[in-house]
Structures are given as C-alpha cells and as structure tokens.
Amino acid sequence: MPLSEAEKTFILHGVDENFRQDGRDREAYRPMELETGTVQHAFGSAHLRLANTDVLVAVKLEIDAPFPETPHEGKLEFFVDCSANATPDFEGRGGEDLAVELANTLASAYQSRQAFDLRKMCILKGKKCWKLYVDILILECGGNLFDATSLAIKAALHNTQIPKIKAVNIDGDNIEIEVSDSVSDCEKINIENAPVLVTLCKIGQHCIVDPSLSEEQCTVGSMVVAATKNCVSTISLLGSGSLHQDTLFQFLDFGCKIANRLNEALMETLANISVTNENVGFLK
Amino acid sequence: MNSDSDNSISEKEVPEKSSANLKLTEILEKYHIIFKKSQVPKIKEKKKKHTKKFIKKYIVQIVKNISEQQLKRKIQNMKTEVKKKTDISATGNKNIILNLWERQLLTLVEGKEKPSFSKDTRGHGTYEEDGDLKASVAGVKEQVNKLISVRPLKSRYDGQVGEVLVGRIMEVQQKRWKVDTNARLDSALLISSVNLPGGELRKRSLQDQHSMRQYLQEGDLISAEVQSIFVDGTLSLHTRSLRYGKLAQGILVKVFPSLIKKTKLHYHNLPFGVGIILGNNGYVWISPPVSTTELEGNEGGFVQNLEEVIPRDIREAMARVRNCILALAQSYMMLFNTSVVVAYEESLKYAVHELLLPEVMIDVALLTQQRMNMMEDYEF
C-alpha cells in the first residue's frame, strides 16, 4: 500500500509533535489481547492480537538427541508460517522471506544462555534431551509483526508444561525414558529472562515503537532489538536504510527501556491469567 | 403473481370434494391473525390466544378432536397446496382453477402481497427454501416493486453513477489512472475527465499524456465522482468539479461501504474544526477544515503545500474523529454527519489514545446509539 507525499508529511509532523495518527505518543503501544492455552493438542500455546495483527503460537515437545557440540543442552526450533489469509502478499511463496527473517531473528534472540537456558531441557547428557518446536502462525498482518510474535512466544512458553521424567533406564545403547503417568505432573519453563523484541522505527528525527502499517511506510530505517533484563541479545536492521552510530546507541537505550516496560506488563498479565478448564479455541 | 393472473383464477365452481377444508377456512377467516409472521411479543401473544380459540371452535364445528400440532400441519399442507397451484413459474399460461376454500385461503394469507407466496423475483443475496424466500447473507433487505434483494453488510463496493468516492492512485497508464476504490476491479480515471490547469476549455495534447505523473502519481489520494460504469463493471471516475481532486494532508480510514449512509452531502466541515469526506466506497478522509475560498484557483487542485504544519488542536480533533469512526464501524453503526458529531461529543470524556481500547470503543458506540435514538424520538 503506497502512501501519498501529503499523508507521509502528516505522519512525520505528527511524530515530531509526539502525537500520532491514532492519538498515541511515540512510546505507546496499541492495546493487545492475549489468550493462552488456545491450542489443545499443543503443550503450550498463546494467541495474541495487537490491533490488526493476529499471531498464534504453539509449542510442541519431542525427545531428541542433543547436538554433539552442546551435549548439556536441549534444542529449540522456530518455524514461522505466513498464512495467505494474513495479507494477499503472502500468497504462494510471498511470505517466505519474511518467515525466514522472523525465524532467524528469533533463533538468534533465544540463543544466549542469559536469555533462555537450554540446559534445563537436557535429560541425559549427550544422549537425550527435549526438543522444543515453536510454531508461529501469522493470521493477520497489521504492522509490527516482530513485537507481537515475541510476546506471543513468551506467553506460549509460559503456558508450556513439560512432563516430568520419572526414571531413565540405560541398558547398553538402549535408553528408556519413563515419563510420569499423571497429566498434571509437569514442570513449567522459566521464561523470566526470555527476550522481547521491540521494533524501533525512525521517522524524521525521532524514533517510534509499535508502528501501524501506514507508519511503517514512512520509516527511513527500522531496527529490531531483542532485549531481556538489561541485556540485548540481538539487533537486526529491517528493510533498507541505515542508521548513524549515535542514533544506533540512542535506539538501543530506548529499545531496552521499552522492552523492560513491555516485559513487566507481560509478566504481570501472565501471572493474572488464571488456569481454567473451559473449552478454548476459535469456535467457542 | 402479476395482475393478469387475477383474471386467470377462474370463478368456476368446482364440485366440493373437501368440504372439511372449506369449513376450516371459513373458521380461519375470523382468526386470520394466525397467519401473521410477526414476532412482536404483542402479536405473538394474540396469535397464541387465537390459535387456542380456533381449536375450540374447530372441535365444536367439525366434531373431531385435534391437537395444536396436527392443526398446524394441516394448515401448512393446505397452504402448500394453494402455493403449488398458484405458482406461475410452474403452471405457465394455464388457467389457474381454484376451489372455493383455496380462493379463501389465498386472500387470507394475502398471497398477492406476500413475496414468498406469490413468487416474486428473487434478487441478489436471497435463496428459496420450502417456498420461502430467505437471505443468504447478513444484510439489509431492499425491495424494488417485486424484486427483493439483500445488500450484504460486508462486501466490496458496488458503484453507482453520481456517488462520491475517495480513492488511491495505483497505476499511471496511457490516458488513464488506475484507482483503488475498494471495488472488485480497479477504477479508471481518464485524463479527459479531469480538470487540468488552465481551465475547462483547455485542449488535451499528447504532452499532457506524457506528464500525467506530474498531476497524479502512484499513492496519491483523490476524491472523485462515479461518471459511468463500463460493461465489465469497472467504474469510470471524474473530477470535473472544484470539490474533487487531489487530497492534501489528513488520515484515511477504511470501513465497510454499507456503513456509509447515502446522503446528499458527503463533504462536511464538522463544528470542531475537522473536515471529512465520507466516500460511498467506505473510504473516509479526515482532514483539517477545508475553506471554500481555497478551492478556487487555476491549478486544478494538483499543487499541494507540504510545508504547512497542522496545529496540535486540529491534529487532536482529527485523531479523535478517526478513533470515533473506527469505534462506530466496529459496532456496525451507520456513518453520517450527525453520528460522527455525536460520537465525537460522547468521546470527549476519554483521552484520544484511550479510544483504542475495545471497551471504550463499545461504550462510545452505545452512548452514540442512545443519543441518536433520543434525537429520533424528538424529531418524529
């Protein structure tokens, strides 16, 4: 969707004045709706809606052998599916580039041990470990995909329950794992430090968060910062455009501040979500 | 059924085979309210009462016990029988011969007026089931004589000549611009139907064709009017009036086309310093107030002042209008001059950014609805 010069000017002046098209200031997010446990077959899931962006995340578990170079650690894999329902641009192979970019950014954001400790996912050193499949389905695309996705992933991981291992029997090369029979006998994943992605857009001389689709059109450069408590795990530039060195550091500080705020809000919400046995899903 | 068929219903007396039916219809005459399809509680209760009375009478006169269920089925069967006989599409030119009771029943159910009974022309968005006409989409019923159609709430824009639109230039082609107007196909704005700088009588040369992009380029927003509709359904637009042309700074909001009320005026300067264009195609343009003197000039409206900074208070009012329109649209409320003004006034107790919250949006829509209802009561 191209914008006219006059519309771009209007948005630009609005950002300068710290009053955007919909009345938000530069640091404000649009309201979000979060639902956890929406996918019954998954070990953990979350559905996040941020204005017109709709993301569904499901976490699945499998027992696998760890990589030889990291025998103490479990595995984590991200897969992004851009449904053609989201925007017609995703039709055919249209969404593939974006999906790969998103998956790679997430993978590198979760790589650091400070962000997400995969050692907890190890069952038997060098032999068995849990493999987490994080499947991300983009149902609607209304701008600011990275932020929405990262929040949904964090919520889904929070919702995930890993079955407890009762016993491991080793018989030569044969390893048998006994999983607890009780469904409720599970462990939660610690997501305290899991990163939150914040997209920062430079419009004019200023930087905004949570851009709408039309605001994304007027950016001169945008950057994704994956931040956990006081540390940045990944930075990546989106699209074309470049940033000056000073601006970059300024952006990083700003991104960390926003990420912390977002993280606090998310953790508070997750703590308030009560566990119910109601039927969930889209066909309620 | 058309008026000719009235003659074709023969008055010939047919040997009365089913005198029971005749008796039944005679009793029914008194209680014809049973046939009313209305679901209004008052009438519903009346219907119930009449049904009970009717059963009593039936038992007395025909000396036969019958339950309500059986009776309903019996009447239904009789109705179907009459329907079958009076179905013009099935009987063709044949004379329709009706029994006495059949004729009576036909008048009772107002067969000549009822669409489902008299087989009216079925329009878009409807289908037939068990002889009844039903809507296949959620929307508003529209009736033109005997043609009944349902206009869906959610759909693309179906253009009509003379309607005001807001559109975005998608492509510059030879002699025409392609405009996105939320219709099924991109609309066309021919170079012959715009006012070029230099007045109306200006001749259009080949050079104008070469410099089309100077006037309007990809992404530009325009307001226009539907001039005609091509055979393939593409709309042909024109901007041959000072009101139409390129739009300057402002906000575009997209809603469903059916939510825009069709009025004489689609350009409004709202009292709180905001101008809006409610395009019939569901695109709403919110801009700073448009002064009428500004419209004059010889450039054909293609020159814009991009340096101008819109003052904060107008910007706030515009953002508020934007959020109000989205709130109304989310609750499927009609958009027109008054509803937008009322919504704006009702929203004043919230800050502009608070209007993005779902509960606040519903609150604003509800308050607006209430005030609109009150205004209607007062006016009529």
PDB file of N, CA and C in Angstrom, chain B residues 231-302:
ATOM      1  N   VAL B 231     -18.782  -1.863 -19.177  1.00  0.00           N
ATOM      2  CA  VAL B 231     -19.514  -3.128 -19.254  1.00  0.00           C
ATOM      3  C   VAL B 231     -18.962  -4.201 -18.329  1.00  0.00           C
ATOM      4  N   ASP B 232     -17.645  -4.177 -18.098  1.00  0.00           N
ATOM      5  CA  ASP B 232     -17.056  -5.205 -17.238  1.00  0.00           C
ATOM      6  C   ASP B 232     -17.203  -4.864 -15.759  1.00  0.00           C
ATOM      7  N   GLY B 233     -17.870  -3.768 -15.440  1.00  0.00           N
ATOM      8  CA  GLY B 233     -18.086  -3.428 -14.043  1.00  0.00           C
ATOM      9  C   GLY B 233     -17.076  -2.437 -13.494  1.00  0.00           C
ATOM     10  N   THR B 234     -16.070  -2.083 -14.304  1.00  0.00           N
ATOM     11  CA  THR B 234     -15.106  -1.079 -13.857  1.00  0.00           C
ATOM     12  C   THR B 234     -15.788   0.278 -13.761  1.00  0.00           C
ATOM     13  N   LEU B 235     -15.450   1.021 -12.731  1.00  0.00           N
ATOM     14  CA  LEU B 235     -16.041   2.344 -12.599  1.00  0.00           C
ATOM     15  C   LEU B 235     -15.185   3.359 -13.344  1.00  0.00           C
ATOM     16  N   SER B 236     -15.845   4.268 -14.003  1.00  0.00           N
ATOM     17  CA  SER B 236     -15.133   5.378 -14.621  1.00  0.00           C
ATOM     18  C   SER B 236     -15.403   6.612 -13.772  1.00  0.00           C
ATOM     19  N   LEU B 237     -14.337   7.258 -13.319  1.00  0.00           N
ATOM     20  CA  LEU B 237     -14.500   8.389 -12.398  1.00  0.00           C
ATOM     21  C   LEU B 237     -14.291   9.712 -13.120  1.00  0.00           C
ATOM     22  N   HIS B 238     -14.732  10.782 -12.493  1.00  0.00           N
ATOM     23  CA  HIS B 238     -14.358  12.101 -12.999  1.00  0.00           C
ATOM     24  C   HIS B 238     -14.121  13.038 -11.822  1.00  0.00           C
ATOM     25  N   THR B 239     -13.311  14.056 -12.064  1.00  0.00           N
ATOM     26  CA  THR B 239     -13.048  15.058 -11.024  1.00  0.00           C
ATOM     27  C   THR B 239     -13.329  16.438 -11.598  1.00  0.00           C
ATOM     28  N   ARG B 240     -14.347  16.525 -12.433  1.00  0.00           N
ATOM     29  CA  ARG B 240     -14.620  17.796 -13.123  1.00  0.00           C
ATOM     30  C   ARG B 240     -15.423  18.746 -12.260  1.00  0.00           C
ATOM     31  N   SER B 241     -14.972  18.974 -11.077  1.00  0.00           N
ATOM     32  CA  SER B 241     -15.616  19.953 -10.218  1.00  0.00           C
ATOM     33  C   SER B 241     -14.549  20.392  -9.240  1.00  0.00           C
ATOM     34  N   LEU B 242     -14.692  21.589  -8.737  1.00  0.00           N
ATOM     35  CA  LEU B 242     -13.644  22.095  -7.841  1.00  0.00           C
ATOM     36  C   LEU B 242     -13.628  21.337  -6.518  1.00  0.00           C
ATOM     37  N   ARG B 243     -14.750  20.668  -6.228  1.00  0.00           N
ATOM     38  CA  ARG B 243     -14.789  19.918  -4.972  1.00  0.00           C
ATOM     39  C   ARG B 243     -13.868  18.711  -5.024  1.00  0.00           C
ATOM     40  N   TYR B 244     -13.752  18.131  -6.212  1.00  0.00           N
ATOM     41  CA  TYR B 244     -12.982  16.902  -6.335  1.00  0.00           C
ATOM     42  C   TYR B 244     -11.535  17.209  -6.655  1.00  0.00           C
ATOM     43  N   GLY B 245     -10.716  16.209  -6.541  1.00  0.00           N
ATOM     44  CA  GLY B 245      -9.317  16.375  -6.891  1.00  0.00           C
ATOM     45  C   GLY B 245      -8.411  15.722  -5.873  1.00  0.00           C
ATOM     46  N   LYS B 246      -7.162  16.135  -5.922  1.00  0.00           N
ATOM     47  CA  LYS B 246      -6.145  15.535  -5.069  1.00  0.00           C
ATOM     48  C   LYS B 246      -6.370  15.946  -3.610  1.00  0.00           C
ATOM     49  N   LEU B 247      -6.148  15.016  -2.704  1.00  0.00           N
ATOM     50  CA  LEU B 247      -6.320  15.319  -1.287  1.00  0.00           C
ATOM     51  C   LEU B 247      -4.976  15.642  -0.656  1.00  0.00           C
ATOM     52  N   ALA B 248      -5.002  16.576   0.264  1.00  0.00           N
ATOM     53  CA  ALA B 248      -3.751  17.014   0.886  1.00  0.00           C
ATOM     54  C   ALA B 248      -3.496  16.222   2.172  1.00  0.00           C
ATOM     55  N   GLN B 249      -3.103  16.888   3.226  1.00  0.00           N
ATOM     56  CA  GLN B 249      -2.751  16.171   4.446  1.00  0.00           C
ATOM     57  C   GLN B 249      -3.986  15.683   5.187  1.00  0.00           C
ATOM     58  N   GLY B 250      -3.886  14.525   5.772  1.00  0.00           N
ATOM     59  CA  GLY B 250      -5.016  14.001   6.521  1.00  0.00           C
ATOM     60  C   GLY B 250      -4.873  12.513   6.793  1.00  0.00           C
ATOM     61  N   ILE B 251      -5.957  11.916   7.249  1.00  0.00           N
ATOM     62  CA  ILE B 251      -5.946  10.498   7.624  1.00  0.00           C
ATOM     63  C   ILE B 251      -7.013   9.762   6.804  1.00  0.00           C
ATOM     64  N   LEU B 252      -6.648   8.608   6.298  1.00  0.00           N
ATOM     65  CA  LEU B 252      -7.617   7.778   5.588  1.00  0.00           C
ATOM     66  C   LEU B 252      -8.054   6.635   6.507  1.00  0.00           C
ATOM     67  N   VAL B 253      -9.365   6.449   6.618  1.00  0.00           N
ATOM     68  CA  VAL B 253      -9.909   5.347   7.411  1.00  0.00           C
ATOM     69  C   VAL B 253     -10.740   4.480   6.493  1.00  0.00           C
ATOM     70  N   LYS B 254     -10.584   3.170   6.618  1.00  0.00           N
ATOM     71  CA  LYS B 254     -11.357   2.267   5.767  1.00  0.00           C
ATOM     72  C   LYS B 254     -12.417   1.543   6.583  1.00  0.00           C
ATOM     73  N   VAL B 255     -13.657   1.607   6.112  1.00  0.00           N
ATOM     74  CA  VAL B 255     -14.749   0.876   6.772  1.00  0.00           C
ATOM     75  C   VAL B 255     -15.530   0.122   5.687  1.00  0.00           C
ATOM     76  N   PHE B 256     -16.551  -0.623   6.093  1.00  0.00           N
ATOM     77  CA  PHE B 256     -17.361  -1.306   5.090  1.00  0.00           C
ATOM     78  C   PHE B 256     -18.209  -0.289   4.335  1.00  0.00           C
ATOM     79  N   PRO B 257     -18.315  -0.434   3.006  1.00  0.00           N
ATOM     80  CA  PRO B 257     -19.084   0.535   2.220  1.00  0.00           C
ATOM     81  C   PRO B 257     -20.541   0.638   2.674  1.00  0.00           C
ATOM     82  N   SER B 258     -21.106  -0.460   3.158  1.00  0.00           N
ATOM     83  CA  SER B 258     -22.524  -0.432   3.521  1.00  0.00           C
ATOM     84  C   SER B 258     -22.781   0.407   4.769  1.00  0.00           C
ATOM     85  N   LEU B 259     -21.715   0.755   5.492  1.00  0.00           N
ATOM     86  CA  LEU B 259     -21.910   1.541   6.710  1.00  0.00           C
ATOM     87  C   LEU B 259     -22.007   3.038   6.424  1.00  0.00           C
ATOM     88  N   ILE B 260     -21.722   3.430   5.196  1.00  0.00           N
ATOM     89  CA  ILE B 260     -21.805   4.849   4.862  1.00  0.00           C
ATOM     90  C   ILE B 260     -23.233   5.154   4.431  1.00  0.00           C
ATOM     91  N   LYS B 261     -23.870   6.061   5.153  1.00  0.00           N
ATOM     92  CA  LYS B 261     -25.239   6.414   4.804  1.00  0.00           C
ATOM     93  C   LYS B 261     -25.228   7.274   3.548  1.00  0.00           C
ATOM     94  N   LYS B 262     -26.145   6.966   2.636  1.00  0.00           N
ATOM     95  CA  LYS B 262     -26.184   7.750   1.397  1.00  0.00           C
ATOM     96  C   LYS B 262     -26.961   9.037   1.640  1.00  0.00           C
ATOM     97  N   THR B 263     -26.279  10.143   1.498  1.00  0.00           N
ATOM     98  CA  THR B 263     -26.924  11.427   1.735  1.00  0.00           C
ATOM     99  C   THR B 263     -26.622  12.353   0.558  1.00  0.00           C
ATOM    100  N   LYS B 264     -27.211  13.535   0.599  1.00  0.00           N
ATOM    101  CA  LYS B 264     -26.936  14.476  -0.488  1.00  0.00           C
ATOM    102  C   LYS B 264     -25.511  14.990  -0.395  1.00  0.00           C
ATOM    103  N   LEU B 265     -25.081  15.200   0.836  1.00  0.00           N
ATOM    104  CA  LEU B 265     -23.743  15.755   1.037  1.00  0.00           C
ATOM    105  C   LEU B 265     -22.811  14.700   1.617  1.00  0.00           C
ATOM    106  N   HIS B 266     -21.639  14.624   1.059  1.00  0.00           N
ATOM    107  CA  HIS B 266     -20.643  13.729   1.646  1.00  0.00           C
ATOM    108  C   HIS B 266     -19.426  14.498   2.129  1.00  0.00           C
ATOM    109  N   TYR B 267     -19.406  15.790   1.850  1.00  0.00           N
ATOM    110  CA  TYR B 267     -18.342  16.653   2.357  1.00  0.00           C
ATOM    111  C   TYR B 267     -18.889  17.395   3.569  1.00  0.00           C
ATOM    112  N   HIS B 268     -18.194  17.294   4.663  1.00  0.00           N
ATOM    113  CA  HIS B 268     -18.687  18.008   5.840  1.00  0.00           C
ATOM    114  C   HIS B 268     -17.537  18.738   6.506  1.00  0.00           C
ATOM    115  N   ASN B 269     -17.838  19.938   6.987  1.00  0.00           N
ATOM    116  CA  ASN B 269     -16.909  20.603   7.892  1.00  0.00           C
ATOM    117  C   ASN B 269     -17.522  20.487   9.277  1.00  0.00           C
ATOM    118  N   LEU B 270     -16.949  19.645  10.108  1.00  0.00           N
ATOM    119  CA  LEU B 270     -17.543  19.406  11.421  1.00  0.00           C
ATOM    120  C   LEU B 270     -17.246  20.592  12.341  1.00  0.00           C
ATOM    121  N   PRO B 271     -18.139  20.825  13.318  1.00  0.00           N
ATOM    122  CA  PRO B 271     -18.032  22.035  14.141  1.00  0.00           C
ATOM    123  C   PRO B 271     -16.745  22.144  14.958  1.00  0.00           C
ATOM    124  N   PHE B 272     -16.032  21.046  15.150  1.00  0.00           N
ATOM    125  CA  PHE B 272     -14.828  21.136  15.977  1.00  0.00           C
ATOM    126  C   PHE B 272     -13.559  21.244  15.129  1.00  0.00           C
ATOM    127  N   GLY B 273     -13.701  21.792  13.953  1.00  0.00           N
ATOM    128  CA  GLY B 273     -12.525  22.088  13.150  1.00  0.00           C
ATOM    129  C   GLY B 273     -11.924  20.907  12.436  1.00  0.00           C
ATOM    130  N   VAL B 274     -12.780  20.047  11.887  1.00  0.00           N
ATOM    131  CA  VAL B 274     -12.282  18.910  11.112  1.00  0.00           C
ATOM    132  C   VAL B 274     -13.165  18.789   9.876  1.00  0.00           C
ATOM    133  N   GLY B 275     -12.532  18.565   8.746  1.00  0.00           N
ATOM    134  CA  GLY B 275     -13.315  18.301   7.539  1.00  0.00           C
ATOM    135  C   GLY B 275     -13.289  16.818   7.244  1.00  0.00           C
ATOM    136  N   ILE B 276     -14.448  16.245   6.874  1.00  0.00           N
ATOM    137  CA  ILE B 276     -14.418  14.836   6.492  1.00  0.00           C
ATOM    138  C   ILE B 276     -15.116  14.632   5.156  1.00  0.00           C
ATOM    139  N   ILE B 277     -14.633  13.632   4.442  1.00  0.00           N
ATOM    140  CA  ILE B 277     -15.314  13.186   3.237  1.00  0.00           C
ATOM    141  C   ILE B 277     -15.719  11.743   3.491  1.00  0.00           C
ATOM    142  N   LEU B 278     -17.014  11.495   3.503  1.00  0.00           N
ATOM    143  CA  LEU B 278     -17.492  10.130   3.697  1.00  0.00           C
ATOM    144  C   LEU B 278     -17.691   9.514   2.319  1.00  0.00           C
ATOM    145  N   GLY B 279     -16.656   8.899   1.795  1.00  0.00           N
ATOM    146  CA  GLY B 279     -16.757   8.301   0.463  1.00  0.00           C
ATOM    147  C   GLY B 279     -17.742   7.151   0.485  1.00  0.00           C
ATOM    148  N   ASN B 280     -18.566   7.072  -0.550  1.00  0.00           N
ATOM    149  CA  ASN B 280     -19.545   5.984  -0.611  1.00  0.00           C
ATOM    150  C   ASN B 280     -18.895   4.606  -0.645  1.00  0.00           C
ATOM    151  N   ASN B 281     -17.628   4.566  -1.038  1.00  0.00           N
ATOM    152  CA  ASN B 281     -16.951   3.277  -1.135  1.00  0.00           C
ATOM    153  C   ASN B 281     -16.365   2.814   0.185  1.00  0.00           C
ATOM    154  N   GLY B 282     -16.659   3.509   1.258  1.00  0.00           N
ATOM    155  CA  GLY B 282     -16.177   3.060   2.561  1.00  0.00           C
ATOM    156  C   GLY B 282     -14.855   3.676   2.963  1.00  0.00           C
ATOM    157  N   TYR B 283     -14.289   4.499   2.111  1.00  0.00           N
ATOM    158  CA  TYR B 283     -13.066   5.205   2.486  1.00  0.00           C
ATOM    159  C   TYR B 283     -13.464   6.569   3.045  1.00  0.00           C
ATOM    160  N   VAL B 284     -13.014   6.840   4.243  1.00  0.00           N
ATOM    161  CA  VAL B 284     -13.355   8.110   4.883  1.00  0.00           C
ATOM    162  C   VAL B 284     -12.087   8.935   5.000  1.00  0.00           C
ATOM    163  N   TRP B 285     -12.163  10.145   4.556  1.00  0.00           N
ATOM    164  CA  TRP B 285     -10.992  11.021   4.575  1.00  0.00           C
ATOM    165  C   TRP B 285     -11.180  12.086   5.645  1.00  0.00           C
ATOM    166  N   ILE B 286     -10.234  12.163   6.563  1.00  0.00           N
ATOM    167  CA  ILE B 286     -10.312  13.143   7.637  1.00  0.00           C
ATOM    168  C   ILE B 286      -9.213  14.170   7.405  1.00  0.00           C
ATOM    169  N   SER B 287      -9.571  15.429   7.342  1.00  0.00           N
ATOM    170  CA  SER B 287      -8.576  16.454   7.029  1.00  0.00           C
ATOM    171  C   SER B 287      -8.844  17.693   7.880  1.00  0.00           C
ATOM    172  N   PRO B 288      -7.914  18.624   7.893  1.00  0.00           N
ATOM    173  CA  PRO B 288      -8.197  19.905   8.541  1.00  0.00           C
ATOM    174  C   PRO B 288      -9.349  20.574   7.798  1.00  0.00           C
ATOM    175  N   PRO B 289     -10.032  21.525   8.418  1.00  0.00           N
ATOM    176  CA  PRO B 289     -11.197  22.118   7.759  1.00  0.00           C
ATOM    177  C   PRO B 289     -10.844  22.692   6.394  1.00  0.00           C
ATOM    178  N   VAL B 290     -11.739  22.486   5.433  1.00  0.00           N
ATOM    179  CA  VAL B 290     -11.491  22.971   4.083  1.00  0.00           C
ATOM    180  C   VAL B 290     -12.227  24.288   3.911  1.00  0.00           C
ATOM    181  N   SER B 291     -11.483  25.327   3.617  1.00  0.00           N
ATOM    182  CA  SER B 291     -12.149  26.619   3.398  1.00  0.00           C
ATOM    183  C   SER B 291     -12.566  26.694   1.936  1.00  0.00           C
ATOM    184  N   THR B 292     -13.715  27.259   1.707  1.00  0.00           N
ATOM    185  CA  THR B 292     -14.254  27.254   0.346  1.00  0.00           C
ATOM    186  C   THR B 292     -13.481  28.172  -0.576  1.00  0.00           C
ATOM    187  N   THR B 293     -12.873  29.191  -0.013  1.00  0.00           N
ATOM    188  CA  THR B 293     -12.141  30.119  -0.885  1.00  0.00           C
ATOM    189  C   THR B 293     -10.889  29.455  -1.457  1.00  0.00           C
ATOM    190  N   GLU B 294     -10.363  28.532  -0.714  1.00  0.00           N
ATOM    191  CA  GLU B 294      -9.132  27.879  -1.127  1.00  0.00           C
ATOM    192  C   GLU B 294      -9.328  27.054  -2.390  1.00  0.00           C
ATOM    193  N   LEU B 295     -10.582  26.643  -2.580  1.00  0.00           N
ATOM    194  CA  LEU B 295     -10.854  25.750  -3.701  1.00  0.00           C
ATOM    195  C   LEU B 295     -10.616  26.427  -5.042  1.00  0.00           C
ATOM    196  N   GLU B 296     -10.790  27.739  -5.059  1.00  0.00           N
ATOM    197  CA  GLU B 296     -10.611  28.431  -6.330  1.00  0.00           C
ATOM    198  C   GLU B 296      -9.146  28.500  -6.686  1.00  0.00           C
ATOM    199  N   GLY B 297      -8.905  28.644  -7.936  1.00  0.00           N
ATOM    200  CA  GLY B 297      -7.520  28.688  -8.380  1.00  0.00           C
ATOM    201  C   GLY B 297      -7.417  28.010  -9.714  1.00  0.00           C
ATOM    202  N   ASN B 298      -6.308  28.163 -10.317  1.00  0.00           N
ATOM    203  CA  ASN B 298      -6.200  27.720 -11.686  1.00  0.00           C
ATOM    204  C   ASN B 298      -5.355  26.468 -11.845  1.00  0.00           C
ATOM    205  N   GLU B 299      -4.923  25.901 -10.742  1.00  0.00           N
ATOM    206  CA  GLU B 299      -4.009  24.760 -10.856  1.00  0.00           C
ATOM    207  C   GLU B 299      -4.755  23.445 -10.988  1.00  0.00           C
ATOM    208  N   GLY B 300      -6.074  23.491 -10.862  1.00  0.00           N
ATOM    209  CA  GLY B 300      -6.841  22.251 -10.943  1.00  0.00           C
ATOM    210  C   GLY B 300      -6.673  21.412  -9.695  1.00  0.00           C
ATOM    211  N   GLY B 301      -6.144  22.011  -8.662  1.00  0.00           N
ATOM    212  CA  GLY B 301      -6.029  21.303  -7.395  1.00  0.00           C
ATOM    213  C   GLY B 301      -4.893  20.294  -7.346  1.00  0.00           C
ATOM    214  N   PHE B 302      -3.903  20.450  -8.225  1.00  0.00           N
ATOM    215  CA  PHE B 302      -2.821  19.464  -8.220  1.00  0.00           C
ATOM    216  C   PHE B 302      -1.610  19.915  -7.421  1.00  0.00           C
TER     217      PHE B 302
END
